[in-house]
mmCIF file of C-alpha atoms in Angstrom:
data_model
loop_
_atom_site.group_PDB
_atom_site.id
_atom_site.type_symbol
_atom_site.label_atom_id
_atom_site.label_comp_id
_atom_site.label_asym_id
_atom_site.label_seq_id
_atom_site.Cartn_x
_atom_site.Cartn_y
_atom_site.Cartn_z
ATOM 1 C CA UNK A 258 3.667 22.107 -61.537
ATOM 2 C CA UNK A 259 5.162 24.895 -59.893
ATOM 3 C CA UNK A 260 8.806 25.418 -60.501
ATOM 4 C CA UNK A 261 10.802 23.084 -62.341
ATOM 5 C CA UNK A 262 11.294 24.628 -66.252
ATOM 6 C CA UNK A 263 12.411 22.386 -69.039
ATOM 7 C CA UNK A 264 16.322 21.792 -68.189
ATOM 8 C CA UNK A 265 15.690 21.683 -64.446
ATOM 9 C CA UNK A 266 16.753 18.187 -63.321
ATOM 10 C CA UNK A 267 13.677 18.010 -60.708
ATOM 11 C CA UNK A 268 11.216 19.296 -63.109
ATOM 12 C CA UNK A 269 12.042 16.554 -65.424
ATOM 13 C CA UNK A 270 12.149 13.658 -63.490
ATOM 14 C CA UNK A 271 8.617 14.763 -62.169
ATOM 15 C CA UNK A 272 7.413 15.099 -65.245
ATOM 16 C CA UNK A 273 8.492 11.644 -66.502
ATOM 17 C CA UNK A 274 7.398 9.669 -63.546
ATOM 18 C CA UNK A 275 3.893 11.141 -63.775
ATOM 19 C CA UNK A 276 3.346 10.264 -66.947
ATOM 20 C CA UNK A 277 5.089 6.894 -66.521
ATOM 21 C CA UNK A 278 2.622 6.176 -63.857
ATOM 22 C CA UNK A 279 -0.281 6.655 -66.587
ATOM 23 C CA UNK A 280 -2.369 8.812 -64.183
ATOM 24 C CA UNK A 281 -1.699 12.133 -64.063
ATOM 25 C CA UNK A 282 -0.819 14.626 -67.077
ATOM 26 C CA UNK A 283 0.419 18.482 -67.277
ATOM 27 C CA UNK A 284 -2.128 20.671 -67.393
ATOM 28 C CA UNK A 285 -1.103 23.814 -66.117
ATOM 29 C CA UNK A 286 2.379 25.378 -64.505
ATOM 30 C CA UNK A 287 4.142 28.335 -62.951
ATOM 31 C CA UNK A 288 7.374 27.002 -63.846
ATOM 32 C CA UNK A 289 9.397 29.953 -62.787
ATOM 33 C CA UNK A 290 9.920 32.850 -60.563
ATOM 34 C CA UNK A 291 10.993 35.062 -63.163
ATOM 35 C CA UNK A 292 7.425 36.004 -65.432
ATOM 36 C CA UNK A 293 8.924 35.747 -69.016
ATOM 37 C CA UNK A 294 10.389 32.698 -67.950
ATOM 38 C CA UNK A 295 7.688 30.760 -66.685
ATOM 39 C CA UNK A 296 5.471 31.831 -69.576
ATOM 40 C CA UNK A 297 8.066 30.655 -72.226
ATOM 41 C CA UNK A 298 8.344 27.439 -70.406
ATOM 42 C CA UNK A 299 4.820 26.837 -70.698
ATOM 43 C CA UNK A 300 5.145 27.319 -74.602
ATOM 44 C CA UNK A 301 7.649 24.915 -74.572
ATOM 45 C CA UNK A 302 5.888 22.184 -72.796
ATOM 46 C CA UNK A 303 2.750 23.061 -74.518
ATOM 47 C CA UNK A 304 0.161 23.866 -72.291
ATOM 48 C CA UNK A 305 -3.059 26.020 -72.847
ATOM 49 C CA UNK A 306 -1.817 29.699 -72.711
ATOM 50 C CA UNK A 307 -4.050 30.704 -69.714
ATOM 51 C CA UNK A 308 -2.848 28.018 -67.715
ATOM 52 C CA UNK A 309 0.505 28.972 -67.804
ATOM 53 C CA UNK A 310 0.998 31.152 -65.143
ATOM 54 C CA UNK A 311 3.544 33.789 -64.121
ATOM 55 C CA UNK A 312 2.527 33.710 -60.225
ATOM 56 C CA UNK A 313 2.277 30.688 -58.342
ATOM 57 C CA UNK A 314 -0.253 32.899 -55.498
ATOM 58 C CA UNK A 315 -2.696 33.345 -58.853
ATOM 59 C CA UNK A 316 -2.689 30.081 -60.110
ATOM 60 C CA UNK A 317 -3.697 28.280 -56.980
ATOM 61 C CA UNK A 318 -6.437 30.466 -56.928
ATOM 62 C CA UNK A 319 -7.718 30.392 -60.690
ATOM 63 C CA UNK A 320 -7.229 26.551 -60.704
ATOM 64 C CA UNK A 321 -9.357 26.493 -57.320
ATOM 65 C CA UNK A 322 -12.348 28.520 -59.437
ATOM 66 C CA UNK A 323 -12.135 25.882 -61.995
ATOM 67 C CA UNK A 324 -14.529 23.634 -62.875
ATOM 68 C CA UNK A 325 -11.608 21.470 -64.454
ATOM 69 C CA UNK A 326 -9.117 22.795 -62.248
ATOM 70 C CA UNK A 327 -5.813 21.150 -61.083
ATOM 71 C CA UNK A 328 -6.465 17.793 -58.876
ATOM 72 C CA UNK A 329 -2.753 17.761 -57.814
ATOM 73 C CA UNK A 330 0.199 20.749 -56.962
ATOM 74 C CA UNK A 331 3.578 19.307 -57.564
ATOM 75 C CA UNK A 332 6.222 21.970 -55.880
ATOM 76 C CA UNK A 333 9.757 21.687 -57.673
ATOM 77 C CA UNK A 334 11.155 24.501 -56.137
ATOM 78 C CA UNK A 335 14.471 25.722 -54.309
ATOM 79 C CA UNK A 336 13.769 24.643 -50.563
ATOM 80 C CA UNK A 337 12.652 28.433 -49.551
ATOM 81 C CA UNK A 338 8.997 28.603 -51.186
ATOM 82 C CA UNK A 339 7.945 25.040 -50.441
ATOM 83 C CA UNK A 340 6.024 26.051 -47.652
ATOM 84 C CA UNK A 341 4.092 29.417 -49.201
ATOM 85 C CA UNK A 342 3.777 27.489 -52.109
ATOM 86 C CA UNK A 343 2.451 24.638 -50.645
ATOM 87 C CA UNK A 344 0.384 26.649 -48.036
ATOM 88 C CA UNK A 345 -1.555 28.698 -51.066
ATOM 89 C CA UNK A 346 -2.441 25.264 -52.856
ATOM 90 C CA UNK A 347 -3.645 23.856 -49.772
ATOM 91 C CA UNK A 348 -5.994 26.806 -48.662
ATOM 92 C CA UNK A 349 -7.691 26.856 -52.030
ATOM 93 C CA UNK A 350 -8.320 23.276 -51.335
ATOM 94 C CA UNK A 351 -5.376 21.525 -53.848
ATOM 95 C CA UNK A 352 -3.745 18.628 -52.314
ATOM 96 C CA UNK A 353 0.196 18.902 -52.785
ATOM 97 C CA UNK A 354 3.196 16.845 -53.749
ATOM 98 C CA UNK A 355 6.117 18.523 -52.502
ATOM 99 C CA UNK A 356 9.873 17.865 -53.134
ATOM 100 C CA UNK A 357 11.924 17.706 -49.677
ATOM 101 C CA UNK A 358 12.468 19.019 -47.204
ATOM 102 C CA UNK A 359 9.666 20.299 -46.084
ATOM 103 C CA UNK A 360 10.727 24.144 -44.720
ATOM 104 C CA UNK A 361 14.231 25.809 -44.288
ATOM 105 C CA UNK A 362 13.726 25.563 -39.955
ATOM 106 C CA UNK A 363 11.867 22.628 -37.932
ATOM 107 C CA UNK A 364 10.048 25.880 -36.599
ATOM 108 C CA UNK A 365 8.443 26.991 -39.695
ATOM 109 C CA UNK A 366 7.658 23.242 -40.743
ATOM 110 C CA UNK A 367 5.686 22.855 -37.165
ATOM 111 C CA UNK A 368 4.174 25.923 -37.753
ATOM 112 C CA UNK A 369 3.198 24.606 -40.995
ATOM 113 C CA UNK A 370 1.796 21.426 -39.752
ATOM 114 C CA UNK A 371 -0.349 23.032 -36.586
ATOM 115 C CA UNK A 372 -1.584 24.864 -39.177
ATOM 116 C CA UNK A 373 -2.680 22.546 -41.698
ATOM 117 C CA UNK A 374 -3.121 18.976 -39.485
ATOM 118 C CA UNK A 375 -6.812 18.716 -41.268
ATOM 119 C CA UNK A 376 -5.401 18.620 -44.353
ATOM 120 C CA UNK A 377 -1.683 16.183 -43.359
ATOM 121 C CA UNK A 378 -3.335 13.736 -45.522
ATOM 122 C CA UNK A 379 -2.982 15.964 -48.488
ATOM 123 C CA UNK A 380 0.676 16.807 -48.158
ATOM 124 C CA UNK A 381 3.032 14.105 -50.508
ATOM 125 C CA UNK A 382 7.005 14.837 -49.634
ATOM 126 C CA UNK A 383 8.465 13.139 -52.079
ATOM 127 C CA UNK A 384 10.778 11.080 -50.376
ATOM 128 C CA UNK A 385 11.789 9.187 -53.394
ATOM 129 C CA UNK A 386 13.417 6.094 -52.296
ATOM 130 C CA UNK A 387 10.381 4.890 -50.023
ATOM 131 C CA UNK A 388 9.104 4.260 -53.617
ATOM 132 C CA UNK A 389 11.633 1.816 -54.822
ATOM 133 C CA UNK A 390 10.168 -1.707 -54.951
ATOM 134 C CA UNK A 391 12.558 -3.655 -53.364
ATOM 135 C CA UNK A 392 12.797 -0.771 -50.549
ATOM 136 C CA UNK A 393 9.054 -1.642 -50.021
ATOM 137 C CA UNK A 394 9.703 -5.663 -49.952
ATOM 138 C CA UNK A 395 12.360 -4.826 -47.393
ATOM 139 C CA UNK A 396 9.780 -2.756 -45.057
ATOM 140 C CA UNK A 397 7.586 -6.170 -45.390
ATOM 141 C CA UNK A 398 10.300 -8.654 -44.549
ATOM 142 C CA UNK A 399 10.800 -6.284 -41.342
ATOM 143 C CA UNK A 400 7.728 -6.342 -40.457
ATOM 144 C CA UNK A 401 7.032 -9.906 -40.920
ATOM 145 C CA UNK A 402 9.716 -10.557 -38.653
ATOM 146 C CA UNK A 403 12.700 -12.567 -40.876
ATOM 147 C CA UNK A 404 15.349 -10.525 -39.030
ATOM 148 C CA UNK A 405 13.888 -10.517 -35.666
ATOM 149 C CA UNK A 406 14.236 -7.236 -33.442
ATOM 150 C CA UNK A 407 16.752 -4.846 -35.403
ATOM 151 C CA UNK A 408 19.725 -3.702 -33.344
ATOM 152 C CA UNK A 409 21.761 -1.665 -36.004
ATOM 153 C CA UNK A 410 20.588 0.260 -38.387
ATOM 154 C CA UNK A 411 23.420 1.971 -41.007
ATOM 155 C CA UNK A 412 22.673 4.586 -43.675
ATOM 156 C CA UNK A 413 24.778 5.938 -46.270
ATOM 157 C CA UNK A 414 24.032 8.623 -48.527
ATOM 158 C CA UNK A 415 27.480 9.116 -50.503
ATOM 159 C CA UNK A 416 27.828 11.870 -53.617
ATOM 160 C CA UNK A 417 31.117 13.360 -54.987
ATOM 161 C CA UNK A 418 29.039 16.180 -57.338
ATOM 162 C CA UNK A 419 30.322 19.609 -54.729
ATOM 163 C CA UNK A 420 33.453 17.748 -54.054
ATOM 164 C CA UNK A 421 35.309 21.304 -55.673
ATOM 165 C CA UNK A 422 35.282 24.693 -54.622
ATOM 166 C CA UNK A 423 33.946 25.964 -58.090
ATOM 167 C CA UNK A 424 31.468 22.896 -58.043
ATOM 168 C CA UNK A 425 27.950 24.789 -59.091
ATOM 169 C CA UNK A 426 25.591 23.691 -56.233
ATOM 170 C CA UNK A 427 23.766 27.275 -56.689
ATOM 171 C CA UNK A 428 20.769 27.673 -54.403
ATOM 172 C CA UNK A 429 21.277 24.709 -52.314
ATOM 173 C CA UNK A 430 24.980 25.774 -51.215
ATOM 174 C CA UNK A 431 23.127 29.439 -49.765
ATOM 175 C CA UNK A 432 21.292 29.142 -46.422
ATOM 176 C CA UNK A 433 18.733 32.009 -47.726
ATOM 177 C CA UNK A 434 17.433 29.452 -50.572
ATOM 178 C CA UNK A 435 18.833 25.803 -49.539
ATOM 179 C CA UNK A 436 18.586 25.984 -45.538
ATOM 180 C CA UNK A 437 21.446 26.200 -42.998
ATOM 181 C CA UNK A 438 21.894 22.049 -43.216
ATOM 182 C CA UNK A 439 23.358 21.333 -46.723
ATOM 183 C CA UNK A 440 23.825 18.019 -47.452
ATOM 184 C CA UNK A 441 21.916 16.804 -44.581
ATOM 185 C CA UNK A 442 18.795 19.207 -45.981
ATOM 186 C CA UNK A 443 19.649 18.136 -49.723
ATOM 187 C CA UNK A 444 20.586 13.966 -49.365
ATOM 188 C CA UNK A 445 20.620 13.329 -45.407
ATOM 189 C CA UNK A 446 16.801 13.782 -45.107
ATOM 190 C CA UNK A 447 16.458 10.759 -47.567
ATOM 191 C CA UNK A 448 18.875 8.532 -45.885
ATOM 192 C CA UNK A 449 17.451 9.194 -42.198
ATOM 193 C CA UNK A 450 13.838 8.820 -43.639
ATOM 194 C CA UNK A 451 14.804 5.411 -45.479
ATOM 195 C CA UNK A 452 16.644 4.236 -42.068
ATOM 196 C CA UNK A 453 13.169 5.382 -40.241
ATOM 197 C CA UNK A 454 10.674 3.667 -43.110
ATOM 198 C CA UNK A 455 12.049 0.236 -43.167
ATOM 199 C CA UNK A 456 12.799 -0.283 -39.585
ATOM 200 C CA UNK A 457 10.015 1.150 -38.525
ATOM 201 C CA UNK A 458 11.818 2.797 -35.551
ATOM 202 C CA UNK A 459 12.059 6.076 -34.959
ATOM 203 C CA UNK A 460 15.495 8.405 -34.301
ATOM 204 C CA UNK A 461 15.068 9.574 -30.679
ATOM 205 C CA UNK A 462 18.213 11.433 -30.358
ATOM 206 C CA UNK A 463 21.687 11.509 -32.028
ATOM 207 C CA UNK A 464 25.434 12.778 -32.121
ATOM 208 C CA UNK A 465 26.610 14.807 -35.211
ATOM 209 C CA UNK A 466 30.358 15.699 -36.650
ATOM 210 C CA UNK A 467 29.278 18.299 -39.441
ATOM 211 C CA UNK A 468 32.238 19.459 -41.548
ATOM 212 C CA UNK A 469 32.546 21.819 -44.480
ATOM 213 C CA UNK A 470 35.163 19.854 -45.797
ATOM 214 C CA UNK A 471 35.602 22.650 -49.182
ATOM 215 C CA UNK A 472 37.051 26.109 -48.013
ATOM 216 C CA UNK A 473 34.783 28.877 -47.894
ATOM 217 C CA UNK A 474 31.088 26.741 -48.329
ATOM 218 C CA UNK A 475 28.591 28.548 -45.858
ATOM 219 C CA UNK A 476 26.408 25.320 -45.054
ATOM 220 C CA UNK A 477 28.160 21.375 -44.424
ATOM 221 C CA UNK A 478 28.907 18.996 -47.029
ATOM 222 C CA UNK A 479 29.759 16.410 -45.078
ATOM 223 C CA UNK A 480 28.263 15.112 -42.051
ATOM 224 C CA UNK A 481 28.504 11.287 -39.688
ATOM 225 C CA UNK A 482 26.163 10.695 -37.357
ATOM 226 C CA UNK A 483 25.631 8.157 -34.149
ATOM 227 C CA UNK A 484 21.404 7.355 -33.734
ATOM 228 C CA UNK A 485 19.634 6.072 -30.810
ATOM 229 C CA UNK A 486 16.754 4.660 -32.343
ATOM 230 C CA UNK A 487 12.987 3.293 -30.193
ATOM 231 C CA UNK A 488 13.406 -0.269 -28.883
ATOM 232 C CA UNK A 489 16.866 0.074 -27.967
ATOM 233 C CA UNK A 490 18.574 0.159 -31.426
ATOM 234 C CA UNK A 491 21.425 2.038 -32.355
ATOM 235 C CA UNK A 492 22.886 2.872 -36.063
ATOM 236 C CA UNK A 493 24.915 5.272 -38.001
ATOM 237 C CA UNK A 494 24.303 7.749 -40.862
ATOM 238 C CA UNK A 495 26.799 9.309 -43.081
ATOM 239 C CA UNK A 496 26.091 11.696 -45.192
ATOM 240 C CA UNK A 497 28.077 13.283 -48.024
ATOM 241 C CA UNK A 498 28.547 15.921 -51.373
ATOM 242 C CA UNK A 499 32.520 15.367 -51.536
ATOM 243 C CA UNK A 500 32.943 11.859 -51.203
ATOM 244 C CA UNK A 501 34.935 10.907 -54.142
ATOM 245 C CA UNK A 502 33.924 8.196 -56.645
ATOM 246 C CA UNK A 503 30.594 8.058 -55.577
ATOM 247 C CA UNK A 504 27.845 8.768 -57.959
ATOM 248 C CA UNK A 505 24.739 8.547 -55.811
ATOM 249 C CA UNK A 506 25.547 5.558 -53.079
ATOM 250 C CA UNK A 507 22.573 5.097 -51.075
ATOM 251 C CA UNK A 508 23.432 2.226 -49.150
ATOM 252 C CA UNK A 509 20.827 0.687 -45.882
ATOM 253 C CA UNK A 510 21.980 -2.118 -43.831
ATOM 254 C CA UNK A 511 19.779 -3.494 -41.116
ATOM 255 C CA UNK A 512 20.600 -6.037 -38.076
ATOM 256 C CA UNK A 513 18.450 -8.195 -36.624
ATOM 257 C CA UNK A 514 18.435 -10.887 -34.199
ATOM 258 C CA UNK A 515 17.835 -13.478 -36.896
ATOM 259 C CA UNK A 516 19.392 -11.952 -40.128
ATOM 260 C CA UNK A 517 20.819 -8.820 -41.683
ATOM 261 C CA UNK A 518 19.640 -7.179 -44.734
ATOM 262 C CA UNK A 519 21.236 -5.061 -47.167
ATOM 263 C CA UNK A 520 19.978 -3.209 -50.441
ATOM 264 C CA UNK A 521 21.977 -0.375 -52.461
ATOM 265 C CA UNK A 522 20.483 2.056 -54.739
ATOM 266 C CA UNK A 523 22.764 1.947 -57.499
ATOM 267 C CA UNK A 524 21.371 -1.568 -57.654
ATOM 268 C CA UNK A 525 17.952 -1.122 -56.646
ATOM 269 C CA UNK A 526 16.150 -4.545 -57.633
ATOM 270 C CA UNK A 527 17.745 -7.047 -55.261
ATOM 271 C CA UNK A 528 17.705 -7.430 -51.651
ATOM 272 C CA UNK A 529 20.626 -9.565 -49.571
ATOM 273 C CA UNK A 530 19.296 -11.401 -46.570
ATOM 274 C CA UNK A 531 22.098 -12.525 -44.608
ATOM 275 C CA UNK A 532 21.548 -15.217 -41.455
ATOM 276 C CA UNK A 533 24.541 -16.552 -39.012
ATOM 277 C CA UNK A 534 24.944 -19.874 -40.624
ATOM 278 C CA UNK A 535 26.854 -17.858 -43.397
ATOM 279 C CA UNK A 536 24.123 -18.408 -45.819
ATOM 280 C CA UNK A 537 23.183 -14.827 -48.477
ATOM 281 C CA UNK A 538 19.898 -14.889 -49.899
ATOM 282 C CA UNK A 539 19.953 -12.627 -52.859
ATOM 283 C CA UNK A 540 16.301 -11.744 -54.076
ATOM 284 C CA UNK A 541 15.236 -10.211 -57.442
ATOM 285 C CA UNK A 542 12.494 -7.609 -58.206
ATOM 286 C CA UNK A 543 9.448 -9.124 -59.896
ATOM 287 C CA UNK A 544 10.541 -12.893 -58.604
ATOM 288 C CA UNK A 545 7.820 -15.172 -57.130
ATOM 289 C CA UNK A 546 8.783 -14.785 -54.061
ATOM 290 C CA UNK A 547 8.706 -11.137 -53.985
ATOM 291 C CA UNK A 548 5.131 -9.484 -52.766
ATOM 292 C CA UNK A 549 5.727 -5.973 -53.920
ATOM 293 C CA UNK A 550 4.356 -5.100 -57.233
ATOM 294 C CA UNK A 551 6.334 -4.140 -59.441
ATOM 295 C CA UNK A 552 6.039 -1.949 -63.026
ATOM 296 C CA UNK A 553 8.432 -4.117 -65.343
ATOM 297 C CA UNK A 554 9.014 -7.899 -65.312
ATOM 298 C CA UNK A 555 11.836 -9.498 -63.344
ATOM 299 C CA UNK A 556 15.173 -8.932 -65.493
ATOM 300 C CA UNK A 557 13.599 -5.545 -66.934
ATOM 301 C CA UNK A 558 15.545 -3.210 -64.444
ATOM 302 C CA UNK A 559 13.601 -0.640 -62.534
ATOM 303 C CA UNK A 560 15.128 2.473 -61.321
ATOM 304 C CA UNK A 561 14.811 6.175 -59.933
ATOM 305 C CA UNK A 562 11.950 6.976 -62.573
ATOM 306 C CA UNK A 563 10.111 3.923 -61.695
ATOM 307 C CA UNK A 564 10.600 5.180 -58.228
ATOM 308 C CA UNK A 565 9.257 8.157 -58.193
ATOM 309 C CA UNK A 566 5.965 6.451 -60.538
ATOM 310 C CA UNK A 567 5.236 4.987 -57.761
ATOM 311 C CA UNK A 568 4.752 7.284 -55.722
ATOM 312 C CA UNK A 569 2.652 9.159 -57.877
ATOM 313 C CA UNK A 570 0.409 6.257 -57.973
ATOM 314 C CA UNK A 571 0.014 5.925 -54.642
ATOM 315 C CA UNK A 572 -0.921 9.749 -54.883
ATOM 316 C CA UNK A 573 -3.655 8.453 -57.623
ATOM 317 C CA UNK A 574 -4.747 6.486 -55.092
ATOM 318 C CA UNK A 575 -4.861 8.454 -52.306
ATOM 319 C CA UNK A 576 -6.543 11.007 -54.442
ATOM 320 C CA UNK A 577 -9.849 8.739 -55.832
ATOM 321 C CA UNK A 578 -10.558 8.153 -51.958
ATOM 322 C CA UNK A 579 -8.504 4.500 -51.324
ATOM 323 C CA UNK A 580 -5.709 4.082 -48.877
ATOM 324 C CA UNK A 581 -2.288 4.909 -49.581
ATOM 325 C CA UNK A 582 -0.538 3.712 -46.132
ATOM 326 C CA UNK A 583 3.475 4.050 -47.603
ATOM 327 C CA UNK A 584 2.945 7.583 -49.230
ATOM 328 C CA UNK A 585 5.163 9.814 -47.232
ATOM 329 C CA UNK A 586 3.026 12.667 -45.642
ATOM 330 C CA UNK A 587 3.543 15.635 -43.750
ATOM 331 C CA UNK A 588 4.951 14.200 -40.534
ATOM 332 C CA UNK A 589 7.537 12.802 -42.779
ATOM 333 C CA UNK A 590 8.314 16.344 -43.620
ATOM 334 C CA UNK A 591 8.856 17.470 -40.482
ATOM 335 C CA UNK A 592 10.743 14.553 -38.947
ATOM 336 C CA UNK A 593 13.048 15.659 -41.632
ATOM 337 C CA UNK A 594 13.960 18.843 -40.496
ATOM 338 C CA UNK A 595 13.617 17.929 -36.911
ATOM 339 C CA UNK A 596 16.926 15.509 -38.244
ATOM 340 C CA UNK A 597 17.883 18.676 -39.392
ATOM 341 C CA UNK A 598 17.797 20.492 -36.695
ATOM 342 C CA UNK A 599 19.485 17.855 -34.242
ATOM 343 C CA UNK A 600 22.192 17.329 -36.049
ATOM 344 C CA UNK A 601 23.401 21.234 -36.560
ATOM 345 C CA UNK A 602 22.848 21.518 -32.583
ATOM 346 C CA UNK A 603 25.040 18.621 -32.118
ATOM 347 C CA UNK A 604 27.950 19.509 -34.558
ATOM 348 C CA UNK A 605 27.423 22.938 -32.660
ATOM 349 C CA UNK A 606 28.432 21.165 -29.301
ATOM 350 C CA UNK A 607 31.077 18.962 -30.535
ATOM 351 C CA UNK A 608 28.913 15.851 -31.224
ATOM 352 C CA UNK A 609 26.946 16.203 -27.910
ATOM 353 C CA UNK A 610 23.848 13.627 -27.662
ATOM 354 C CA UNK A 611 20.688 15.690 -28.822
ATOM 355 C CA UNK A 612 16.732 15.015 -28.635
ATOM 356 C CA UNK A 613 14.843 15.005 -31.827
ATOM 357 C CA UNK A 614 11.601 17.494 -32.025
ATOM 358 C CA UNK A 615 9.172 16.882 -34.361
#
C-alpha cells in the first residue's frame, strides 16, 4: 500500500476490504510522504521492517527484485501522485489498484494511458460503487432488456461534510493536491461512472452550472449537470459537498421504455423496478431471484466494505489469469477526468453544451 497510514479513512477501508475478500494480505507499505511517518506506520501495522518503506520510487523497485515481491500496488494517495505512483509500479512490472480519479488534468491521464495501453489491463480505479451487488444485478437487468431502451438516466451524488467555511476538506479543497474540479473530482466521478456502468451508454457531451457555493473555496462544491448520452438518451447529474442533511446520498434512477429502476446507496441491497401499470417490484440482495453473488445471506446487510471486497476479488481474479469483465480499468480512469474536464469548460461558458474527450 502506498499512502494511506493508520487513521486515514482510505487507508482503512482498503485495508478491511482486502482482507474481507480473503485474498490478499499487507505485506509491505510506503504509507506516507513524510519518512518518519511512513516508517512508524509500518510498526504500527506490523509489517517486516525492510518492507516498510520511506519512498514509494524505492519500493516499487525492491519489491520488483523480489522473489516474493508485491503481486498488487494499492495507491491511497491525495489525487496528485496517483499517476507517478502508479507509473513506477507499473514499469517494474506491478499491476495497480488505484483510488480515483485517475490524474489532476484529462491531459496527463491520456498521456498516462498512451503510455501504458499494454499494460490498461493492469490498472484497477477503484470506482467503488460498480462493486455493490445490487449495482451489478441492476447492470444485468439492463442488459437483459426488463426496461427496454433507457431514455433518462439521473444521478445524484449528495454530501453535506464541506457544507462550512472552516469544514477541513484539506488536500482535496487545493487544486495543487485535489485537482481544479472538487466535488466533481472527489464524488462526481463516481456518480457519472455509475450512470455510465449500468446503462451501458456513454456521456457524449453535457451542460454544467459549477458553483462554489462557500465563500472563498478555490475549486466547486457544488455542481448540476444536463447529459446527452449514445442512443439518444438524456439524464441529469448533481453533484454536491454542501447539501445539507445528506450523509452520502448516492441515488441512480434509470428510464426505460418498459420500466424504471431505482437503487440508493444508503440502502444498497434492494433494487425498485417500476412498470406503467403502477406495479413496484422491490428486490432483495441474496434472494432467489437475484443472479449476482453475493458475500452474506439475504437479510445479512451488505455495505461499502463489502463493496469494495468485491472488487478486490475481481482483482484476485484478474490477477491468477481469469476474466474480470466489471473491474473498472484504465479507460474508466480517464473517462473520469474527461467528465472532469467537460464540465469546468461548460460552467466556464455559462452551461454551454460541451464534447467529452477521452
Amino acid at each position: 500500500m502506498i499512502g494511506g497510514a493508520p487513521g486515514a479513512f482510505m487507508g482503512d477501508v482498503h485495508r478491511r476490504a482486502l482482507a474481507l475478500s480473503g485474498q490478499f494480505s499487507l505485506v509491505a507499505g510506503c504509507l506516507s510522504r513524510h519518512p518518519q511517518q511512513a516508517l512508524a506506520a509500518g510498526r504500527a501495522l506490523g509489517l517486516a521492517p525492510e518492507r516498510t518503506y520511506a519512498d514509494w520510487a524505492q519500493m516499487a523497485r525492491a519489491e520488483a527484485a523480489r522473489p516474493d515481491g508485491i503481486a498488487l500496488a494499492i495507491i491511497v494517495t491525495p489525487n496528485d501522485t496517483h499517476l507517478p505512483v502508479a507509473a513506477a509500479f507499473l514499469a517494474a512490472g506491478i499491476p495497480v489498484l488505484c483510488e480515483k480519479p485517475l490524474a489532476l488534468t484529462l491531459e496527463q491521464a491520456q498521456h498516462f494511458a498512451s503510455r501504458f495501453t499494454a499494460k490498461a489491463n493492469d490498472m484497477v480505479m477503484a470506482y467503488t460503487y460498480s462493486g455493490y451487488a445490487m449495482v451489478r444485478e441492476a447492470r444485468r437487468l439492463v442488459q437483459a432488456g426488463a426496461l427496454g431502451a433507457i431514455r433518462n438516466i439521473q444521478v445524484e451524488y449528495l454530501q453535506d461534510w464541506l457544507g462550512n467555511a472552516d469544514s477541513n476538506g484539506g488536500w482535496r479543497l487545493d487544486p495543487q493536491t485535489g485537482g481544479a474540479g472538487g466535488c466533481l473530482g472527489d464524488i462526481g466521478t463516481h456518480a457519472f461512472h455509475l450512470a455510465e456502468f449500468v446503462s451501458g451508454l456513454q456521456c457524449q457531451s453535457l451542460s454544467a452550472r459549477v458553483s462554489r457555493l462557500v465563500p472563498g473555496r478555490a475549486v466547486p462544491d457544488d455542481a448540476q449537470l444536463q447529459l446527452r448520452f449514445s442512443h439518444a438518451a438524456i439524464g441529469s447529474l448533481w453533484v454536491s459537498q454542501v447539501a445539507t442533511g445528506c450523509g452520502n446520498g448516492l441515488r441512480l434512477r434509470l428510464y426505460g421504455e418498459k420500466a424504471g429502476l431505482e437503487w440508493k446507496q444508503e440502502q444498497p441491497d434492494t433494487l425498485a423496478l417500476s412498470t406503467m401499470d403502477g406495479r413496484t417490484t422491490h428486490t432483495a440482495r441474496g434472494g432467489s431471484a437475484v443472479l449476482t453473488p453475493s458475500f452474506l445471506p439475504r437479510g445479512h446487510p451488505e455495505g461499502y466494505l463489502e463493496a469494495f471486497a468485491r472488487l478486490y476479488s475481481d482483482t484476485a481474479r484478474l490477477l491468477g489469469g481469469l476474466d474480470a469483465p466489471l473491474l473498472p480499468r484504465l479507460a474508466a480512469g480517464v473517462r473520469g477526468l474527461g467528465f472532469v474536464e467537460a464540465a469546468l469548460q461548460s460552467g466556464a461558458r455559462d452551461g454551454a453544451w460541451t464534447m467529452l474527450r477521452t
